[in-house]
Short mmCIF file of C-alpha atoms and ligand atoms in Angstrom, two decimals:
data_model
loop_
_atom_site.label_atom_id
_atom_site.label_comp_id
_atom_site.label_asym_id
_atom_site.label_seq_id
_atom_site.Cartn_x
_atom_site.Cartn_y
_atom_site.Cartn_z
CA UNK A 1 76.18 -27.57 -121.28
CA UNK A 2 72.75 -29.02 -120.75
CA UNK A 3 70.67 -26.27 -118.39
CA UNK A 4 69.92 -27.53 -114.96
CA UNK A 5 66.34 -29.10 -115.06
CA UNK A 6 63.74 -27.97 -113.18
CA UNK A 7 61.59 -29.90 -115.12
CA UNK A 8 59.65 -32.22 -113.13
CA UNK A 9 61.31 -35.39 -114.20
CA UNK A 10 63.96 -36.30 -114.42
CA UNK A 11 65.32 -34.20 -112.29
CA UNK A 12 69.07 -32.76 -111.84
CA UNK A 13 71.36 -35.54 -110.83
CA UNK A 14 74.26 -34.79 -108.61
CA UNK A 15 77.70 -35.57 -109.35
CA UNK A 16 78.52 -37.55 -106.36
CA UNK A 17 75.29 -39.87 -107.64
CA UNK A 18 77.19 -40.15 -110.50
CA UNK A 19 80.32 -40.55 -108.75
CA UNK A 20 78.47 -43.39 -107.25
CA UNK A 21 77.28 -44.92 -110.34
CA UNK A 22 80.55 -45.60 -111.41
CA UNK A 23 81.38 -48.12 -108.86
CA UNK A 24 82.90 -51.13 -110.39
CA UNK A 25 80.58 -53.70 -112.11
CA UNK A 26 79.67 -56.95 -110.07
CA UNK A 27 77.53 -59.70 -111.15
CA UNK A 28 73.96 -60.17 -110.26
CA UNK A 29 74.36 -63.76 -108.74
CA UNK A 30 76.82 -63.31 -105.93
CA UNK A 31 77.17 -62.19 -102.89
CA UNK A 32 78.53 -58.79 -103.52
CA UNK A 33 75.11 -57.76 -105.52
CA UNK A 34 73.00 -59.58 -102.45
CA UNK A 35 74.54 -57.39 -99.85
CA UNK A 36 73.97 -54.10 -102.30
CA UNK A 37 70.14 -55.21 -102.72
CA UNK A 38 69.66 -56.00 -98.89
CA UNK A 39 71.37 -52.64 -98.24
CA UNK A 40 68.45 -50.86 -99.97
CA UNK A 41 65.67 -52.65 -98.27
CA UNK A 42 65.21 -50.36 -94.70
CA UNK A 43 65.84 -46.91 -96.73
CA UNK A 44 62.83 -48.10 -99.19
CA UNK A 45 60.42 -49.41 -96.71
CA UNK A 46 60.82 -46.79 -94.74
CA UNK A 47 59.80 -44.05 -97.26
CA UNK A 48 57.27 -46.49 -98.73
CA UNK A 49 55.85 -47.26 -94.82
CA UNK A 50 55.75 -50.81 -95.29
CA UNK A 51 57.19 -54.18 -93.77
CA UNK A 52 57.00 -55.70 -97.06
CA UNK A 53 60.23 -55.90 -99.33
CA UNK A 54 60.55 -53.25 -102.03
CA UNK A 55 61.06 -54.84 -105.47
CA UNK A 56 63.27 -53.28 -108.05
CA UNK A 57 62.47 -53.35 -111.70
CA UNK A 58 64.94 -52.44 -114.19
CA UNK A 59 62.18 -50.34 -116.46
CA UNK A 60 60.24 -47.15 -116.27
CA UNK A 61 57.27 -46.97 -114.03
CA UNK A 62 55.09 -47.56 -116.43
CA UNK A 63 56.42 -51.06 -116.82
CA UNK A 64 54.91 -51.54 -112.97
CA UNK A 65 51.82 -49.79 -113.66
CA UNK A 66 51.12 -52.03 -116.75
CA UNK A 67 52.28 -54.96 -114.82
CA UNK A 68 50.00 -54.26 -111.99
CA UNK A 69 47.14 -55.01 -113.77
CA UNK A 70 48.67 -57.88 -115.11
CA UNK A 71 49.41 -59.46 -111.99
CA UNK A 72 46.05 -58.43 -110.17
CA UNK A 73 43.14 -57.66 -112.57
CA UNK A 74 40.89 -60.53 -113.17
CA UNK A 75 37.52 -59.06 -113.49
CA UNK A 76 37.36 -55.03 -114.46
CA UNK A 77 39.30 -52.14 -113.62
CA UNK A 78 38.11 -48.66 -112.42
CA UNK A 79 40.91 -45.90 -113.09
CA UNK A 80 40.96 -42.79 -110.75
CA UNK A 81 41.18 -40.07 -113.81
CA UNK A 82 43.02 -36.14 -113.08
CA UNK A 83 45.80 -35.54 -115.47
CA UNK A 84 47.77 -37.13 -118.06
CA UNK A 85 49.14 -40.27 -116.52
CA UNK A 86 45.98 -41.13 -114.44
CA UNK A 87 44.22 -40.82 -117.72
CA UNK A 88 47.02 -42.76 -119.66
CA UNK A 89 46.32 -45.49 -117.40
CA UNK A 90 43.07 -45.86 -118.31
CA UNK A 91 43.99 -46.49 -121.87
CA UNK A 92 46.93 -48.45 -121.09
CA UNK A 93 44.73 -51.09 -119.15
CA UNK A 94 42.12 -51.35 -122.07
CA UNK A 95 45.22 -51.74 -124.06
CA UNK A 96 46.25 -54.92 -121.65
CA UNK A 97 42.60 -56.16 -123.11
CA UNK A 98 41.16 -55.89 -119.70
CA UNK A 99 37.29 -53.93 -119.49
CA UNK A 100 38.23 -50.58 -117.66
CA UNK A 101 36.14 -47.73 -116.81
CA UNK A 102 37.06 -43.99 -114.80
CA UNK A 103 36.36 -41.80 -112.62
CA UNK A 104 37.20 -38.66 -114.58
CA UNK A 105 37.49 -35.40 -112.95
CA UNK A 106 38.91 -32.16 -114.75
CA UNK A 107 42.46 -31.66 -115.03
CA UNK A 108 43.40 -29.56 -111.64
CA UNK A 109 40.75 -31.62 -109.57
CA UNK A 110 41.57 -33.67 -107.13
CA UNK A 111 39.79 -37.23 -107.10
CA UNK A 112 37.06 -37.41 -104.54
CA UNK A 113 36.90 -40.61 -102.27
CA UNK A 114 32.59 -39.93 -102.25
CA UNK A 115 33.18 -40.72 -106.48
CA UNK A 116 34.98 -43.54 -105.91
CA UNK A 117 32.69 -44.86 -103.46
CA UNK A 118 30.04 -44.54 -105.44
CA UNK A 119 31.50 -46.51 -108.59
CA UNK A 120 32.52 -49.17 -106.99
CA UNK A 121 29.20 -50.15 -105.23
CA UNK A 122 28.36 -51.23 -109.15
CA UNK A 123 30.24 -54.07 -107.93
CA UNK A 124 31.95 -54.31 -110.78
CA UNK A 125 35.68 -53.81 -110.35
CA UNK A 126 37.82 -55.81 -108.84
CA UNK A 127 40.96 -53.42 -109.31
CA UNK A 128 41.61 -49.67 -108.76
CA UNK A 129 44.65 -47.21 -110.00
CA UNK A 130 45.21 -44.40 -108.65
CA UNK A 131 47.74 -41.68 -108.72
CA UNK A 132 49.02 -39.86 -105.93
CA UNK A 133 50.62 -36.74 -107.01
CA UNK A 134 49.39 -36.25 -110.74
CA UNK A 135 52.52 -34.68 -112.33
CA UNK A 136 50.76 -33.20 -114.83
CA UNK A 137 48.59 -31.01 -112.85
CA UNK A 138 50.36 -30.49 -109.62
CA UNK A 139 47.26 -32.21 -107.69
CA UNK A 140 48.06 -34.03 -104.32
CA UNK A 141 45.05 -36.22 -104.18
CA UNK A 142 43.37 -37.21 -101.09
CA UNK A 143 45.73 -40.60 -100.28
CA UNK A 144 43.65 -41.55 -96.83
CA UNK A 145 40.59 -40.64 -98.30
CA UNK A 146 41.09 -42.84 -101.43
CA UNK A 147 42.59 -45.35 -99.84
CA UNK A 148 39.93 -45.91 -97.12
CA UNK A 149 37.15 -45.60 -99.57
CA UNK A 150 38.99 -48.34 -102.26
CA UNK A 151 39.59 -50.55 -98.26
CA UNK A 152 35.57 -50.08 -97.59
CA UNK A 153 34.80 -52.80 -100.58
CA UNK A 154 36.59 -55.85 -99.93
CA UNK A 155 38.62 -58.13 -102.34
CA UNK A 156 39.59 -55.07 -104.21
CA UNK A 157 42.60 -54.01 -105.32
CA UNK A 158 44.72 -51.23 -105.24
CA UNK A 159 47.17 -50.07 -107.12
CA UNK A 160 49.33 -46.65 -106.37
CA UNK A 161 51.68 -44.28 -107.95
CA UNK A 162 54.06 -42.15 -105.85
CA UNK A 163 56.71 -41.19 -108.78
CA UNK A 164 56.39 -37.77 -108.05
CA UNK A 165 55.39 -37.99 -104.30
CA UNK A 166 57.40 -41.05 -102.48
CA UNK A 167 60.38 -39.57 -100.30
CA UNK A 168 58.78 -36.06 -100.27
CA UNK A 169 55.37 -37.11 -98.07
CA UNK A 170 54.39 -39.75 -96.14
CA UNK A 171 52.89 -43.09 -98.26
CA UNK A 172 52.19 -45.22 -95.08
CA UNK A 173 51.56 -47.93 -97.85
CA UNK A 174 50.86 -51.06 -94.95
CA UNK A 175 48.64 -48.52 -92.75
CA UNK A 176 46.74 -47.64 -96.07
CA UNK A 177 46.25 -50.72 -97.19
CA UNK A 178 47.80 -50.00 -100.66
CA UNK A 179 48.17 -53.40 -102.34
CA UNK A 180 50.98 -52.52 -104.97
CA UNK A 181 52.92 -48.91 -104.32
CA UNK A 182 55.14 -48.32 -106.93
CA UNK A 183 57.64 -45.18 -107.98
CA UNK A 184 60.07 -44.32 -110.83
CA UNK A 185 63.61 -43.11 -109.23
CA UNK A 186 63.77 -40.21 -111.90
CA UNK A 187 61.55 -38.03 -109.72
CA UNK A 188 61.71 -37.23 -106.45
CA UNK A 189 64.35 -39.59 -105.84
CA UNK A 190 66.55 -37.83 -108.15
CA UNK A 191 68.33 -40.34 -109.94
CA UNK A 192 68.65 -40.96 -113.66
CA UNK A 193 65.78 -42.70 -115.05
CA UNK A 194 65.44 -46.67 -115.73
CA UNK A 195 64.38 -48.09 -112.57
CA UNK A 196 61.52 -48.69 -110.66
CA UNK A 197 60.98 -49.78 -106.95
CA UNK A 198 57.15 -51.26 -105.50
CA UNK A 199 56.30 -53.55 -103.15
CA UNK A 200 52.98 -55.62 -103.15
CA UNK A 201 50.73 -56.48 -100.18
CA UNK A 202 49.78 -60.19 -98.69
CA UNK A 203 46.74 -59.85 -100.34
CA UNK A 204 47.97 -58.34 -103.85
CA UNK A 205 50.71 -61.76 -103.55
CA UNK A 206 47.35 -63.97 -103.54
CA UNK A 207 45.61 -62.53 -105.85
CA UNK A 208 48.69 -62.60 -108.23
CA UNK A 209 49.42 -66.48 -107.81
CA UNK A 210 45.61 -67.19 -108.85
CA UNK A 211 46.00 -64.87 -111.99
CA UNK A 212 47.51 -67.22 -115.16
CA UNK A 213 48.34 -64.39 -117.18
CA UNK A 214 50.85 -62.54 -115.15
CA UNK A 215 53.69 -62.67 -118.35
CA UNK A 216 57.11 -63.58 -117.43
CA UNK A 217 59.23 -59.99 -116.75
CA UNK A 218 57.06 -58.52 -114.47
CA UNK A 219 55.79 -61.57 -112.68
CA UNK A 220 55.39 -60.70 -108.93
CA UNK A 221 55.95 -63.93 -107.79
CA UNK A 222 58.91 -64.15 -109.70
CA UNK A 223 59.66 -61.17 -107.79
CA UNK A 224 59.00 -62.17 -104.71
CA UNK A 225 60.85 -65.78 -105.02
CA UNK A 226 64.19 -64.02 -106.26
CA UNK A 227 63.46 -61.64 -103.42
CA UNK A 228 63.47 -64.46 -100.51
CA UNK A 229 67.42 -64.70 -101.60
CA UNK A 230 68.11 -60.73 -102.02
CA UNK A 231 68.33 -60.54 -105.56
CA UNK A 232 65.74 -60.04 -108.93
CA UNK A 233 64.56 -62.25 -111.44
CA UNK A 234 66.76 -60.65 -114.79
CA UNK A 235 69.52 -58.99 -114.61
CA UNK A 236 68.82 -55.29 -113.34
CA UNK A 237 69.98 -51.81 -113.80
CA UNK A 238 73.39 -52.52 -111.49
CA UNK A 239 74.45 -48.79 -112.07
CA UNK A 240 71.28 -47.84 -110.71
CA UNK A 241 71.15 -49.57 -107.73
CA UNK A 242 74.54 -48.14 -106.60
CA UNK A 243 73.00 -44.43 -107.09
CA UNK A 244 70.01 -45.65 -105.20
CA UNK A 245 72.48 -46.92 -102.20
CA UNK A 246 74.00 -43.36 -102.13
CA UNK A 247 70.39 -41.60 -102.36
CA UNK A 248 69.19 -43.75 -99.66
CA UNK A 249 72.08 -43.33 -97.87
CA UNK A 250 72.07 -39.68 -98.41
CA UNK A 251 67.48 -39.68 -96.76
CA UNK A 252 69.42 -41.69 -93.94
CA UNK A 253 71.76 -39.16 -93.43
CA UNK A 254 69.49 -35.86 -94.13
CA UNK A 255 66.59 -37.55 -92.08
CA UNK A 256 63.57 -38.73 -93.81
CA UNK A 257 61.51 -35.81 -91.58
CA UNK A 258 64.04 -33.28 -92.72
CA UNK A 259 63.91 -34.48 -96.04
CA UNK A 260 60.02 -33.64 -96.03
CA UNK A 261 60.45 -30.51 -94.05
CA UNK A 262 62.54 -29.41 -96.96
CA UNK A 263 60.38 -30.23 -99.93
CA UNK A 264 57.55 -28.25 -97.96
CA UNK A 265 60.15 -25.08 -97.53
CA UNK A 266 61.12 -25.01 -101.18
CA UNK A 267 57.51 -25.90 -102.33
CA UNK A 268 56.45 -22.77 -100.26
CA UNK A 269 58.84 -20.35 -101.45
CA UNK A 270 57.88 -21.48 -105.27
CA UNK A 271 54.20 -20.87 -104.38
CA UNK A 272 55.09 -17.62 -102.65
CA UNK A 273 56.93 -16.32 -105.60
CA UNK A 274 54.16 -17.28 -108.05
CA UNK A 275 51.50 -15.16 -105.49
CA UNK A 276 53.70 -12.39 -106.22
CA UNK A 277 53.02 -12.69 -109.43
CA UNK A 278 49.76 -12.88 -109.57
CA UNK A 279 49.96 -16.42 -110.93
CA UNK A 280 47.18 -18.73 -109.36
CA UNK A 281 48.15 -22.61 -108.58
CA UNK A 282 46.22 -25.01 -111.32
CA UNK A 283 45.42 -27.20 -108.93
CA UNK A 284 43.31 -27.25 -105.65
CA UNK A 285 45.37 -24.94 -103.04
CA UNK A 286 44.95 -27.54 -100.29
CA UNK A 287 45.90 -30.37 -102.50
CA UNK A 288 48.63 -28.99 -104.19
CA UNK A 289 51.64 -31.32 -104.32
CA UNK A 290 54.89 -30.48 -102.23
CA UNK A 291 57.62 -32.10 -104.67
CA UNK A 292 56.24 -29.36 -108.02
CA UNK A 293 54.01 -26.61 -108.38
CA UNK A 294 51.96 -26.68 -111.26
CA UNK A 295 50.24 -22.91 -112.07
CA UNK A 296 47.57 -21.58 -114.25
CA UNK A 297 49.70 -19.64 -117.64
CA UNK A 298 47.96 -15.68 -117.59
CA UNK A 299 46.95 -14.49 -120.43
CA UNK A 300 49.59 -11.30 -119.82
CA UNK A 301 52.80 -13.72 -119.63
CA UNK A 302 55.05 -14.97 -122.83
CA UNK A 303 55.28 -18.35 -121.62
CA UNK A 304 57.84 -19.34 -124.60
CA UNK A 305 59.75 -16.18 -124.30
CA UNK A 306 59.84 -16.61 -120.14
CA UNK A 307 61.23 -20.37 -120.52
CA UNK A 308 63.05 -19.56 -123.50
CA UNK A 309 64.99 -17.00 -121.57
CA UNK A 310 65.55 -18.40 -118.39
CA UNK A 311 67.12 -21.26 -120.45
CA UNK A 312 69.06 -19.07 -122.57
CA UNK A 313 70.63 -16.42 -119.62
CA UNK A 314 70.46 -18.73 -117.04
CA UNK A 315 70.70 -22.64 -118.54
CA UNK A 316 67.69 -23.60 -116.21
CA UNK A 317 64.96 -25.43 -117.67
CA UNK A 318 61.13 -25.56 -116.52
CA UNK A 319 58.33 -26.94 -117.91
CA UNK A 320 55.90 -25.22 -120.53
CA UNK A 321 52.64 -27.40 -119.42
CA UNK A 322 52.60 -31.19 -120.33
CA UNK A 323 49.60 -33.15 -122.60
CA UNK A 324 46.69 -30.85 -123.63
CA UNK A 325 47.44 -28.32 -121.02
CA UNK A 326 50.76 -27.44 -122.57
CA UNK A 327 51.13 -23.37 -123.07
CA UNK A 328 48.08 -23.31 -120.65
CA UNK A 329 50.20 -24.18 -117.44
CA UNK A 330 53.87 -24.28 -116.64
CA UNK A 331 55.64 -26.21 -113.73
CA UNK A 332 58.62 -25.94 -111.69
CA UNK A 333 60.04 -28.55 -110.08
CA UNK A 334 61.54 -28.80 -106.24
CA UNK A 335 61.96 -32.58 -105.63
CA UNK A 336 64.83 -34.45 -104.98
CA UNK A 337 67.97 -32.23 -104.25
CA UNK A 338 66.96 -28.84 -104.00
CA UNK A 339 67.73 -26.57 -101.35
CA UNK A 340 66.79 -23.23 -100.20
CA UNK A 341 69.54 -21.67 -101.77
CA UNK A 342 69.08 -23.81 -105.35
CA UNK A 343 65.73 -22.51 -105.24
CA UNK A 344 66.33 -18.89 -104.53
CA UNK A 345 68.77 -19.06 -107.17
CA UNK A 346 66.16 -20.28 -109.79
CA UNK A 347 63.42 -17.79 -107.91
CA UNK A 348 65.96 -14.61 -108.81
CA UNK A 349 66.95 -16.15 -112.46
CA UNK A 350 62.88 -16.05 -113.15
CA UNK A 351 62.11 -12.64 -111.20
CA UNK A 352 65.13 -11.33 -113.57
CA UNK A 353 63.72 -12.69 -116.81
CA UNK A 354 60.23 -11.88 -115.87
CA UNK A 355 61.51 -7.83 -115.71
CA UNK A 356 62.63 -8.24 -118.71
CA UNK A 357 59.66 -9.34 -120.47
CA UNK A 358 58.06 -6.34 -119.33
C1 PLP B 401 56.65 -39.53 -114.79
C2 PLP B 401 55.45 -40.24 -114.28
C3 PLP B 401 55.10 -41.51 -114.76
C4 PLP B 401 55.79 -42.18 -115.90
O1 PLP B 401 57.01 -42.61 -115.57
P1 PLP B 401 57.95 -43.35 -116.64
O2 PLP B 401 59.19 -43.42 -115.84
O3 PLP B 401 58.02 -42.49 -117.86
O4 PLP B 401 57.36 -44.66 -116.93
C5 PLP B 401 54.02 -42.12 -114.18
N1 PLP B 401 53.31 -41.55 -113.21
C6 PLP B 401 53.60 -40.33 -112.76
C7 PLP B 401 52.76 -39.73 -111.68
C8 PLP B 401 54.69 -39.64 -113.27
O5 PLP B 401 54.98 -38.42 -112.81
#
């Protein structure tokens, strides 16, 4: 059997997702797939903190993220630089052919909002990315601070990513002023990968409709037009969208507060157990992300033989470190369905291995 993943993403899927998966197929133009995509809209918002509808694209996230600029980017963009995605971004814009410059900070620092103040009085972007819980590094950058400084220089953009954050803190996307928020479901939403949800501001909508070279799969206005009548422009991951009814369903039913209440319990008792350790957090203690903990590798621990281990006695899998901090690092994830007791399980499977490494 595959081991349970602890991995941050994707995560373990539950077999009543799966369960719901299976629901019978229905087509995309009738009324039984309008009701399923209307169903999803008050669960989404609410997690995302916006009025605006939530948009489901049958890709990964980074078919958003590239799309983003797509739709919005007309002049430069700057890229908010901490990790491996936030820095993939960068190139994946200059890919696009647009100019793009960063803000780079170290991998395990957080962004600050003073930087990105200070770039953008060049006056030359007219688009931002940022990333709001880095996977890579565990950091939980500064969303208000970001946001507010990105808000203090008008007609700019900005673009977010909560795949590893949305559903496990609060986004408050309208009160932000985040023009696109956007989120793969294979994180902390738990479900198997292949779809992603955003929604767009007022203001991201105009900018999108003066931009010619918006493409035709991601077009947001496309979006936003098949939207008006509950549905999407192509034909989208149905499967999917019944899982994300029953995870939705399931936030409803937890409570979205208890649902963050829970991510902070389990995040604590994985920091906890790495202080007993002696292992230090890689990234910034107070901006340290709730949904994985990402920790510094020391020198006295057999990283390979610890995951190796755990994978063979136990058949739980965490991550050895991810881009050029792989080895250096190691992460454990505790979004989407884990409870205190899953946890504690995986907390005595690693306390057991670790003795035995010794
Ligand atoms: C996993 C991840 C992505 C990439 O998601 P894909 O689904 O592979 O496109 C982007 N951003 C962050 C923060 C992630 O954790």
């Amino acid at each position: 059997m595959s081991p349970k993943l602890f991995n941050p993403g994707p995560v373990d899927v539950s077999p009543e997702t799966f369960a719901a998966m299976s629901h019978t197929m229905i087509g995309h133009r009738g009324k039984d797939f309008e009701d399923l995509y209307a169903s999803l809209q008050p669960g989404l918002k609410e997690i995302f903190g916006t009025a605006r509808p939530v948009f489901l694209s049958t890709s990964s996230a980074w078919g958003v993220m590239e799309a983003s600029l797509r739709n919005l980017t007309k002049k430069k963009v700057l890229c908010l630089c901490c990790g491996a995605f936030s820095d993939k971004w960068l190139d994946v814009a200059k890919k696009c052919g647009f100019e793009a410059e960063a803000v780079q900070v170290e991998w395990g620092d957080a962004i600050s909002p003073d930087a990105v103040r200070a770039k953008l009085a060049e006056g030359e972007f007219d688009t931002v990315t940022f990333i709001h819980s880095e996977t890579s590094t565990g950091v939980l950058n500064d969303l208000a601070g970001i946001c507010a400084a990105v808000k203090s220089f008008p007609d700019t953009m900005l673009i977010v990513d909560t795949v590893s954050s949305l559903s496990t803190v609060d986004i408050d996307m309208d009160k932000h002023g985040i023009d696109v928020c956007l989120a793969g479901v294979q994180k902390a939403l738990a479900l198997p990968p292949g779809l992603a949800v955003f929604a767009v501001s007022e203001a991201g909508m105009e900018r999108a409709k003066s931009n010619p070279n918006r493409g035709y799969y991601f077009d947001f206005i496309e979006f936003a037009k098949n939207d008006a009548a509950n549905n999407t422009p192509t034909t989208p991951a149905i499967s999917l969208l019944f899982g994300l009814q029953y995870m939705l369903g399931n936030i409803a039913k937890e409570g979205y507060a208890a649902r963050k209440a829970r991510h902070l319990k389990t995040n604590t008792m994985i920091r906890e157990w790495g202080a007993k350790h002696g292992f230090q957090l890689f990234s910034p203690i107070d901006r340290s992300s709730f949904a994985l903990t990402c920790f510094a590798t020391p020198e006295t621990l057999d990283l390979s033989g610890f995951i190796k281990a755990l994978k063979t006695k136990y058949n739980f899998l965490i991550n050895g470190g991810y881009g050029k901090i792989k080895g250096t690092t190691f992460r454990i994830s505790n979004m989407g369905n884990e409870t205190e007791a899953t946890m504690q399980e995986l907390i005595d499977a690693m306390d057991d291995v670790l003795k035995d490494l010794k």
